[in-house]
Amino acid sequence: MDNRQIAQVFAEIGDLLEVAGDNAFKIRAYRTAADTIAACADPVARMDDGDLRALPGIGKELAATVRELADTGACRFHQELLQEFPPTILDLLRLQGVGPKTVAMLYSALNIRTVDELADAARGGRLRELRGMGPRKEALILKAIEERQKDAGRHLLADTTAAAAELVSYLRAQAPAVDFIPVGSLRRGCDTCGDIDVLAVGGAPALMDAFLAFPKVDRVLGHGDTKSSVRLRGGYQADLRLVPPESRGAAVQYFTGSKAHNIVLRDRAMQRGLKLNEYGLFRTSGEQRVAGDTEEGIYAALGLGWIEPELRENRGEIQAAESRRLPRLVTAADLLGDLHMHTTATDGRDDLEAMATAALRLR
């Protein structure tokens, strides 16, 4: 787990403790720890007990919680708190302008447990019956719900990358010989992503049981021998599909998308007497296999240069690949520095000499 994920667990513990009406000092301790971990420049998961306790606001108990999260990916105390309330309570806490004290009041006074129940109560004018509530607060809550629903099911690329990396890391620990490949909008680098789709190349059906046992699973949506789906904490749906090695390239290409890109690619295959699906590229007559073990082989068999996933949106990339005019994308190796940096002279974490030395290493 990275610092952001560990800090999120600490922040959720603080929020849940406040909803439960726990000790104010304990609540503040977890929130202070969350801020400290989020701001820490070094990965806290790699620190030993002494290094952790040297951080501001991290004592023996909280250091042990960090180690528990780093070692197991979960925290027993966090899980126990989640069991005291409906799991949808955290959805209420994520609404703009709805804090733990408000959630505690809504839950205790009106038994509001879900965003839908909160919306119904606000539209019905029942919230204004509560202390500190009124028509203006009701309107603000309805606006927050409306904004949340606009983005329902979508998550920022950075958040999805972190969630997928944690899931893939767990799966690799269960099956080191299997090649796990995140696909879909995440692989295309879209600004926001929907589901987390992961292919398990060479995986056995028993892998599905390990997938369902992932500590972040909230609910099992489907369980099969070759595909399973779960709902993860944080609102993600994650799908795992088993893929035979000979179909690796075809499956990666198909499930990476986009849908519009794949439609054009399949039409191109049909025009050449071929059939393209997630299992491979085949001749329409006789079902002879033409390609499928690599993405590059599929594009080459269709007379195209390989197209970077980030370009697969049906915005002219097929034509550019045919004429070998695809642009070269910027990579991390192209980055030589940062145009906007802060030193310890203001609110940065490194002094000028350290930053200048690091910049020289990037030349």
Tab-separated table of C-alpha atoms in Angstrom:
chain	number	residue	atom	x	y	z
A	1	MET	CA	0.000	0.000	0.000
A	2	ASP	CA	1.234	3.511	-0.751
A	3	ASN	CA	1.055	6.547	1.558
A	4	ARG	CA	-2.190	7.823	0.038
A	5	GLN	CA	-3.982	4.516	0.615
A	6	ILE	CA	-2.722	4.154	4.189
A	7	ALA	CA	-3.649	7.765	4.945
A	8	GLN	CA	-7.140	7.136	3.580
A	9	VAL	CA	-7.664	4.245	6.012
A	10	PHE	CA	-6.529	6.425	8.947
A	11	ALA	CA	-8.847	9.242	7.816
A	12	GLU	CA	-11.789	6.826	7.502
A	13	ILE	CA	-11.104	5.499	11.006
A	14	GLY	CA	-11.208	9.079	12.328
A	15	ASP	CA	-14.478	9.767	10.502
A	16	LEU	CA	-16.092	6.532	11.669
A	17	LEU	CA	-15.014	7.180	15.258
A	18	GLU	CA	-16.685	10.613	15.095
A	19	VAL	CA	-19.864	9.093	13.654
A	20	ALA	CA	-19.786	6.649	16.576
A	21	GLY	CA	-19.330	9.509	19.071
A	22	ASP	CA	-15.948	8.289	20.272
A	23	ASN	CA	-13.284	10.191	22.213
A	24	ALA	CA	-12.296	13.485	20.554
A	25	PHE	CA	-8.592	12.973	21.293
A	26	LYS	CA	-8.627	9.547	19.632
A	27	ILE	CA	-10.400	10.986	16.589
A	28	ARG	CA	-7.848	13.776	16.325
A	29	ALA	CA	-4.968	11.304	16.674
A	30	TYR	CA	-6.065	9.285	13.644
A	31	ARG	CA	-6.694	12.403	11.559
A	32	THR	CA	-3.327	13.880	12.488
A	33	ALA	CA	-1.674	10.589	11.560
A	34	ALA	CA	-3.535	10.590	8.225
A	35	ASP	CA	-2.201	14.084	7.442
A	36	THR	CA	1.329	13.122	8.480
A	37	ILE	CA	1.352	9.969	6.336
A	38	ALA	CA	-0.138	11.728	3.313
A	39	ALA	CA	2.527	14.447	3.497
A	40	CYS	CA	5.453	12.098	4.135
A	41	ALA	CA	7.999	12.095	1.294
A	42	ASP	CA	9.116	8.505	1.991
A	43	PRO	CA	6.963	5.346	1.744
A	44	VAL	CA	5.808	4.625	5.302
A	45	ALA	CA	5.127	0.982	4.393
A	46	ARG	CA	8.899	0.462	4.145
A	47	MET	CA	9.700	2.065	7.504
A	48	ASP	CA	10.484	0.102	10.636
A	49	ASP	CA	8.846	0.820	13.978
A	50	GLY	CA	11.506	3.323	15.044
A	51	ASP	CA	11.249	5.362	11.832
A	52	LEU	CA	7.457	5.408	12.065
A	53	ARG	CA	7.447	6.592	15.675
A	54	ALA	CA	9.811	9.393	14.726
A	55	LEU	CA	7.092	10.878	12.519
A	56	PRO	CA	4.948	13.632	14.099
A	57	GLY	CA	1.829	12.240	15.741
A	58	ILE	CA	2.709	8.560	15.214
A	59	GLY	CA	2.964	6.636	18.466
A	60	LYS	CA	3.362	2.950	19.263
A	61	GLU	CA	-0.270	1.983	18.523
A	62	LEU	CA	-0.517	3.943	15.283
A	63	ALA	CA	2.862	2.662	14.105
A	64	ALA	CA	1.573	-0.875	14.640
A	65	THR	CA	-1.487	-0.021	12.534
A	66	VAL	CA	0.744	1.191	9.697
A	67	ARG	CA	2.729	-2.058	9.844
A	68	GLU	CA	-0.498	-4.092	9.840
A	69	LEU	CA	-1.706	-2.281	6.717
A	70	ALA	CA	1.659	-2.633	5.003
A	71	ASP	CA	1.927	-6.356	5.797
A	72	THR	CA	-1.674	-7.484	5.236
A	73	GLY	CA	-3.375	-4.764	3.168
A	74	ALA	CA	-6.086	-4.356	5.812
A	75	CYS	CA	-6.620	-3.128	9.384
A	76	ARG	CA	-8.702	-5.144	11.843
A	77	PHE	CA	-9.812	-2.059	13.796
A	78	HIS	CA	-10.930	-0.385	10.547
A	79	GLN	CA	-12.896	-3.511	9.591
A	80	GLU	CA	-14.551	-3.651	13.016
A	81	LEU	CA	-15.679	-0.022	12.702
A	82	LEU	CA	-17.100	-0.688	9.246
A	83	GLN	CA	-19.152	-3.548	10.703
A	84	GLU	CA	-20.782	-1.189	13.239
A	85	PHE	CA	-22.467	0.788	10.474
A	86	PRO	CA	-24.040	0.033	7.111
A	87	PRO	CA	-21.255	-0.013	4.471
A	88	THR	CA	-23.029	2.827	2.638
A	89	ILE	CA	-22.217	5.235	5.499
A	90	LEU	CA	-18.870	5.961	3.830
A	91	ASP	CA	-20.740	7.070	0.688
A	92	LEU	CA	-22.452	9.774	2.772
A	93	LEU	CA	-19.101	10.935	4.141
A	94	ARG	CA	-17.805	11.431	0.596
A	95	LEU	CA	-20.480	13.988	-0.254
A	96	GLN	CA	-19.271	17.575	-0.451
A	97	GLY	CA	-20.270	19.460	2.700
A	98	VAL	CA	-21.469	16.373	4.621
A	99	GLY	CA	-19.115	15.679	7.520
A	100	PRO	CA	-19.025	12.996	10.231
A	101	LYS	CA	-21.144	15.011	12.703
A	102	THR	CA	-23.863	15.506	10.086
A	103	VAL	CA	-23.768	11.828	9.138
A	104	ALA	CA	-24.026	10.824	12.808
A	105	MET	CA	-27.078	13.067	13.249
A	106	LEU	CA	-28.724	11.826	10.052
A	107	TYR	CA	-28.151	8.213	11.052
A	108	SER	CA	-29.306	8.526	14.660
A	109	ALA	CA	-32.270	10.871	14.103
A	110	LEU	CA	-33.625	9.771	10.716
A	111	ASN	CA	-31.936	6.373	10.212
A	112	ILE	CA	-30.476	7.637	6.920
A	113	ARG	CA	-27.943	5.097	5.665
A	114	THR	CA	-27.632	5.684	1.920
A	115	VAL	CA	-27.268	8.575	-0.514
A	116	ASP	CA	-30.687	7.763	-1.984
A	117	GLU	CA	-32.313	7.933	1.462
A	118	LEU	CA	-30.599	11.268	2.071
A	119	ALA	CA	-31.869	12.633	-1.256
A	120	ASP	CA	-35.436	11.524	-0.464
A	121	ALA	CA	-35.293	13.163	2.969
A	122	ALA	CA	-33.925	16.416	1.512
A	123	ARG	CA	-36.575	16.560	-1.221
A	124	GLY	CA	-39.269	15.828	1.344
A	125	GLY	CA	-38.132	18.675	3.611
A	126	ARG	CA	-37.379	16.342	6.513
A	127	LEU	CA	-33.796	17.505	7.020
A	128	ARG	CA	-34.859	20.977	8.143
A	129	GLU	CA	-36.453	19.386	11.193
A	130	LEU	CA	-32.958	18.678	12.525
A	131	ARG	CA	-30.881	21.124	14.514
A	132	GLY	CA	-28.612	23.225	12.307
A	133	MET	CA	-30.438	22.223	9.146
A	134	GLY	CA	-32.620	24.397	6.964
A	135	PRO	CA	-33.781	24.928	3.375
A	136	ARG	CA	-30.360	26.228	2.325
A	137	LYS	CA	-28.549	23.196	3.771
A	138	GLU	CA	-31.050	20.885	2.075
A	139	ALA	CA	-30.393	22.582	-1.249
A	140	LEU	CA	-26.624	22.276	-0.809
A	141	ILE	CA	-26.926	18.576	0.006
A	142	LEU	CA	-29.102	17.951	-3.064
A	143	LYS	CA	-26.549	19.792	-5.202
A	144	ALA	CA	-23.735	17.642	-3.775
A	145	ILE	CA	-25.726	14.485	-4.542
A	146	GLU	CA	-26.434	15.678	-8.086
A	147	GLU	CA	-22.738	16.371	-8.705
A	148	ARG	CA	-21.807	12.976	-7.327
A	149	GLN	CA	-24.308	11.194	-9.562
A	150	LYS	CA	-22.874	12.912	-12.645
A	151	ASP	CA	-19.565	11.176	-11.975
A	152	ALA	CA	-21.067	7.931	-10.675
A	153	GLY	CA	-19.009	4.947	-11.696
A	154	ARG	CA	-16.078	7.055	-12.919
A	155	HIS	CA	-12.822	7.559	-11.038
A	156	LEU	CA	-9.746	9.699	-11.643
A	157	LEU	CA	-6.922	7.954	-13.511
A	158	ALA	CA	-4.474	8.370	-10.611
A	159	ASP	CA	-6.912	6.820	-8.117
A	160	THR	CA	-7.766	3.950	-10.484
A	161	THR	CA	-4.077	3.293	-11.157
A	162	ALA	CA	-3.421	2.986	-7.408
A	163	ALA	CA	-6.453	0.721	-6.832
A	164	ALA	CA	-5.550	-1.525	-9.775
A	165	ALA	CA	-1.889	-1.719	-8.715
A	166	GLU	CA	-2.904	-2.897	-5.240
A	167	LEU	CA	-5.200	-5.571	-6.692
A	168	VAL	CA	-2.601	-6.781	-9.208
A	169	SER	CA	0.096	-6.873	-6.510
A	170	TYR	CA	-2.152	-9.083	-4.389
A	171	LEU	CA	-2.950	-11.390	-7.327
A	172	ARG	CA	0.714	-11.735	-8.289
A	173	ALA	CA	1.503	-12.821	-4.751
A	174	GLN	CA	-1.133	-15.561	-5.101
A	175	ALA	CA	-0.003	-16.709	-8.562
A	176	PRO	CA	3.551	-15.531	-9.410
A	177	ALA	CA	3.657	-17.433	-12.719
A	178	VAL	CA	0.545	-15.723	-14.123
A	179	ASP	CA	0.794	-12.559	-16.238
A	180	PHE	CA	-1.730	-10.018	-14.897
A	181	ILE	CA	-2.527	-7.184	-17.317
A	182	PRO	CA	-4.848	-4.238	-16.505
A	183	VAL	CA	-6.765	-3.234	-19.635
A	184	GLY	CA	-9.721	-1.006	-20.553
A	185	SER	CA	-9.760	2.756	-20.061
A	186	LEU	CA	-6.982	2.455	-17.465
A	187	ARG	CA	-4.547	1.079	-20.050
A	188	ARG	CA	-5.622	3.762	-22.523
A	189	GLY	CA	-4.709	6.439	-19.945
A	190	CYS	CA	-8.155	8.059	-19.930
A	191	ASP	CA	-8.697	10.964	-17.518
A	192	THR	CA	-11.408	8.971	-15.748
A	193	CYS	CA	-11.963	5.228	-15.621
A	194	GLY	CA	-14.954	3.004	-15.007
A	195	ASP	CA	-14.363	-0.632	-14.060
A	196	ILE	CA	-10.984	-2.152	-13.297
A	197	ASP	CA	-10.498	-4.905	-15.882
A	198	VAL	CA	-7.618	-7.334	-15.361
A	199	LEU	CA	-6.598	-10.221	-17.617
A	200	ALA	CA	-4.861	-13.248	-16.090
A	201	VAL	CA	-2.851	-14.856	-18.893
A	202	GLY	CA	-2.198	-18.502	-18.130
A	203	GLY	CA	-4.259	-18.487	-14.947
A	204	ALA	CA	-6.164	-21.510	-13.628
A	205	PRO	CA	-9.844	-21.472	-12.487
A	206	ALA	CA	-8.699	-21.766	-8.847
A	207	LEU	CA	-7.381	-18.204	-9.161
A	208	MET	CA	-10.960	-16.947	-8.992
A	209	ASP	CA	-11.245	-18.000	-5.345
A	210	ALA	CA	-8.135	-15.961	-4.506
A	211	PHE	CA	-9.597	-12.987	-6.379
A	212	LEU	CA	-12.811	-13.127	-4.331
A	213	ALA	CA	-10.705	-13.277	-1.136
A	214	PHE	CA	-8.979	-9.938	-1.887
A	215	PRO	CA	-9.257	-7.928	1.379
A	216	LYS	CA	-10.805	-4.881	-0.341
A	217	VAL	CA	-13.794	-6.835	-1.737
A	218	ASP	CA	-17.110	-5.470	-0.468
A	219	ARG	CA	-19.432	-7.696	-2.473
A	220	VAL	CA	-19.200	-10.537	-5.000
A	221	LEU	CA	-21.120	-9.694	-8.175
A	222	GLY	CA	-20.346	-12.832	-10.158
A	223	HIS	CA	-18.225	-15.973	-9.825
A	224	GLY	CA	-17.315	-18.203	-12.747
A	225	ASP	CA	-14.471	-20.438	-13.882
A	226	THR	CA	-13.069	-17.917	-16.385
A	227	LYS	CA	-14.536	-14.589	-15.228
A	228	SER	CA	-15.507	-13.113	-11.860
A	229	SER	CA	-16.662	-9.646	-10.819
A	230	VAL	CA	-16.552	-7.907	-7.440
A	231	ARG	CA	-17.369	-4.530	-5.940
A	232	LEU	CA	-14.368	-3.052	-4.143
A	233	ARG	CA	-14.335	-0.529	-1.335
A	234	GLY	CA	-14.256	2.901	-2.907
A	235	GLY	CA	-16.962	2.091	-5.458
A	236	TYR	CA	-14.880	0.242	-8.043
A	237	GLN	CA	-16.134	-2.784	-9.929
A	238	ALA	CA	-13.252	-5.131	-10.706
A	239	ASP	CA	-13.408	-7.924	-13.281
A	240	LEU	CA	-10.871	-10.721	-13.628
A	241	ARG	CA	-10.759	-12.841	-16.813
A	242	LEU	CA	-8.641	-15.910	-17.515
A	243	VAL	CA	-6.923	-15.874	-20.899
A	244	PRO	CA	-4.998	-18.740	-22.552
A	245	PRO	CA	-1.428	-17.775	-23.569
A	246	GLU	CA	-2.139	-18.252	-27.277
A	247	SER	CA	-4.869	-15.563	-27.084
A	248	ARG	CA	-2.856	-13.072	-25.042
A	249	GLY	CA	-2.452	-10.433	-27.750
A	250	ALA	CA	-6.019	-10.717	-29.029
A	251	ALA	CA	-7.505	-10.472	-25.536
A	252	VAL	CA	-5.316	-7.518	-24.544
A	253	GLN	CA	-6.251	-5.703	-27.764
A	254	TYR	CA	-9.964	-6.478	-27.472
A	255	PHE	CA	-10.408	-5.551	-23.816
A	256	THR	CA	-8.215	-2.448	-24.035
A	257	GLY	CA	-10.700	-0.891	-26.470
A	258	SER	CA	-11.970	1.634	-27.094
A	259	LYS	CA	-15.231	0.290	-28.499
A	260	ALA	CA	-15.104	2.733	-31.422
A	261	HIS	CA	-11.510	1.721	-32.236
A	262	ASN	CA	-12.369	-1.987	-32.097
A	263	ILE	CA	-15.362	-1.597	-34.421
A	264	VAL	CA	-13.178	-0.017	-37.112
A	265	LEU	CA	-10.510	-2.690	-36.609
A	266	ARG	CA	-13.056	-5.527	-36.934
A	267	ASP	CA	-14.492	-3.938	-40.091
A	268	ARG	CA	-10.983	-3.779	-41.531
A	269	ALA	CA	-10.529	-7.478	-40.754
A	270	MET	CA	-13.821	-8.381	-42.461
A	271	GLN	CA	-12.792	-6.474	-45.579
A	272	ARG	CA	-9.765	-8.786	-45.771
A	273	GLY	CA	-11.714	-11.996	-45.263
A	274	LEU	CA	-10.745	-12.202	-41.608
A	275	LYS	CA	-12.555	-12.374	-38.280
A	276	LEU	CA	-11.203	-10.616	-35.179
A	277	ASN	CA	-12.321	-11.329	-31.603
A	278	GLU	CA	-10.829	-11.719	-28.144
A	279	TYR	CA	-9.501	-15.181	-29.041
A	280	GLY	CA	-7.508	-14.238	-32.125
A	281	LEU	CA	-7.537	-13.221	-35.780
A	282	PHE	CA	-8.904	-15.966	-38.049
A	283	ARG	CA	-9.652	-16.498	-41.718
A	284	THR	CA	-13.402	-16.404	-42.302
A	285	SER	CA	-13.199	-19.527	-44.463
A	286	GLY	CA	-11.741	-22.493	-42.651
A	287	GLU	CA	-11.180	-20.726	-39.306
A	288	GLN	CA	-7.394	-20.779	-39.830
A	289	ARG	CA	-5.654	-18.789	-37.126
A	290	VAL	CA	-3.652	-15.849	-38.484
A	291	ALA	CA	-2.554	-14.026	-35.317
A	292	GLY	CA	-3.444	-13.618	-31.662
A	293	ASP	CA	-0.521	-14.286	-29.369
A	294	THR	CA	0.700	-10.652	-29.596
A	295	GLU	CA	-0.984	-7.307	-30.220
A	296	GLU	CA	1.731	-6.361	-32.688
A	297	GLY	CA	0.976	-9.465	-34.724
A	298	ILE	CA	-2.696	-8.571	-34.995
A	299	TYR	CA	-2.040	-5.014	-36.181
A	300	ALA	CA	0.655	-6.226	-38.601
A	301	ALA	CA	-1.685	-8.854	-40.080
A	302	LEU	CA	-4.174	-6.048	-40.759
A	303	GLY	CA	-1.549	-3.951	-42.530
A	304	LEU	CA	-1.071	-1.519	-39.647
A	305	GLY	CA	1.738	-0.369	-37.418
A	306	TRP	CA	1.237	-1.040	-33.715
A	307	ILE	CA	-0.966	1.638	-32.150
A	308	GLU	CA	-0.223	2.851	-28.633
A	309	PRO	CA	-3.199	2.197	-26.280
A	310	GLU	CA	-3.499	5.943	-25.515
A	311	LEU	CA	-4.340	6.600	-29.197
A	312	ARG	CA	-7.086	3.998	-29.610
A	313	GLU	CA	-10.143	6.281	-29.684
A	314	ASN	CA	-11.019	6.196	-33.447
A	315	ARG	CA	-9.699	9.689	-34.021
A	316	GLY	CA	-7.634	8.979	-37.120
A	317	GLU	CA	-5.152	6.542	-35.578
A	318	ILE	CA	-6.107	3.690	-37.971
A	319	GLN	CA	-5.350	5.813	-41.032
A	320	ALA	CA	-2.125	7.087	-39.455
A	321	ALA	CA	-1.034	3.537	-38.628
A	322	GLU	CA	-1.723	2.444	-42.210
A	323	SER	CA	0.452	5.216	-43.645
A	324	ARG	CA	3.044	4.814	-40.847
A	325	ARG	CA	2.463	8.375	-39.638
A	326	LEU	CA	1.664	7.679	-35.996
A	327	PRO	CA	3.113	10.220	-33.567
A	328	ARG	CA	5.710	9.241	-30.989
A	329	LEU	CA	4.208	9.669	-27.529
A	330	VAL	CA	6.007	11.415	-24.696
A	331	THR	CA	7.447	8.964	-22.152
A	332	ALA	CA	8.973	9.356	-18.709
A	333	ALA	CA	12.413	9.170	-20.325
A	334	ASP	CA	11.660	12.441	-22.148
A	335	LEU	CA	11.115	14.390	-18.923
A	336	LEU	CA	14.128	16.472	-17.889
A	337	GLY	CA	12.708	18.546	-15.064
A	338	ASP	CA	9.783	20.395	-13.550
A	339	LEU	CA	8.736	23.869	-14.636
A	340	HIS	CA	7.345	24.787	-11.229
A	341	MET	CA	9.102	23.787	-8.022
A	342	HIS	CA	9.156	24.881	-4.389
A	343	THR	CA	12.147	24.635	-2.055
A	344	THR	CA	12.304	24.735	1.724
A	345	ALA	CA	12.474	28.528	1.353
A	346	THR	CA	8.663	28.324	1.085
A	347	ASP	CA	6.621	25.128	1.411
A	348	GLY	CA	8.869	22.634	-0.401
A	349	ARG	CA	10.432	19.536	1.153
A	350	ASP	CA	13.994	19.849	-0.249
A	351	ASP	CA	16.493	22.707	-0.257
A	352	LEU	CA	17.755	24.405	-3.420
A	353	GLU	CA	21.011	22.446	-3.586
A	354	ALA	CA	19.271	19.064	-3.369
A	355	MET	CA	16.785	20.011	-6.083
A	356	ALA	CA	19.476	21.399	-8.383
A	357	THR	CA	21.506	18.206	-7.955
A	358	ALA	CA	18.478	16.065	-8.789
A	359	ALA	CA	17.770	18.191	-11.886
A	360	LEU	CA	21.350	17.721	-13.089
A	361	ARG	CA	20.962	13.939	-12.814
A	362	LEU	CA	17.991	14.145	-15.216
A	363	ARG	CA	20.004	15.870	-17.970
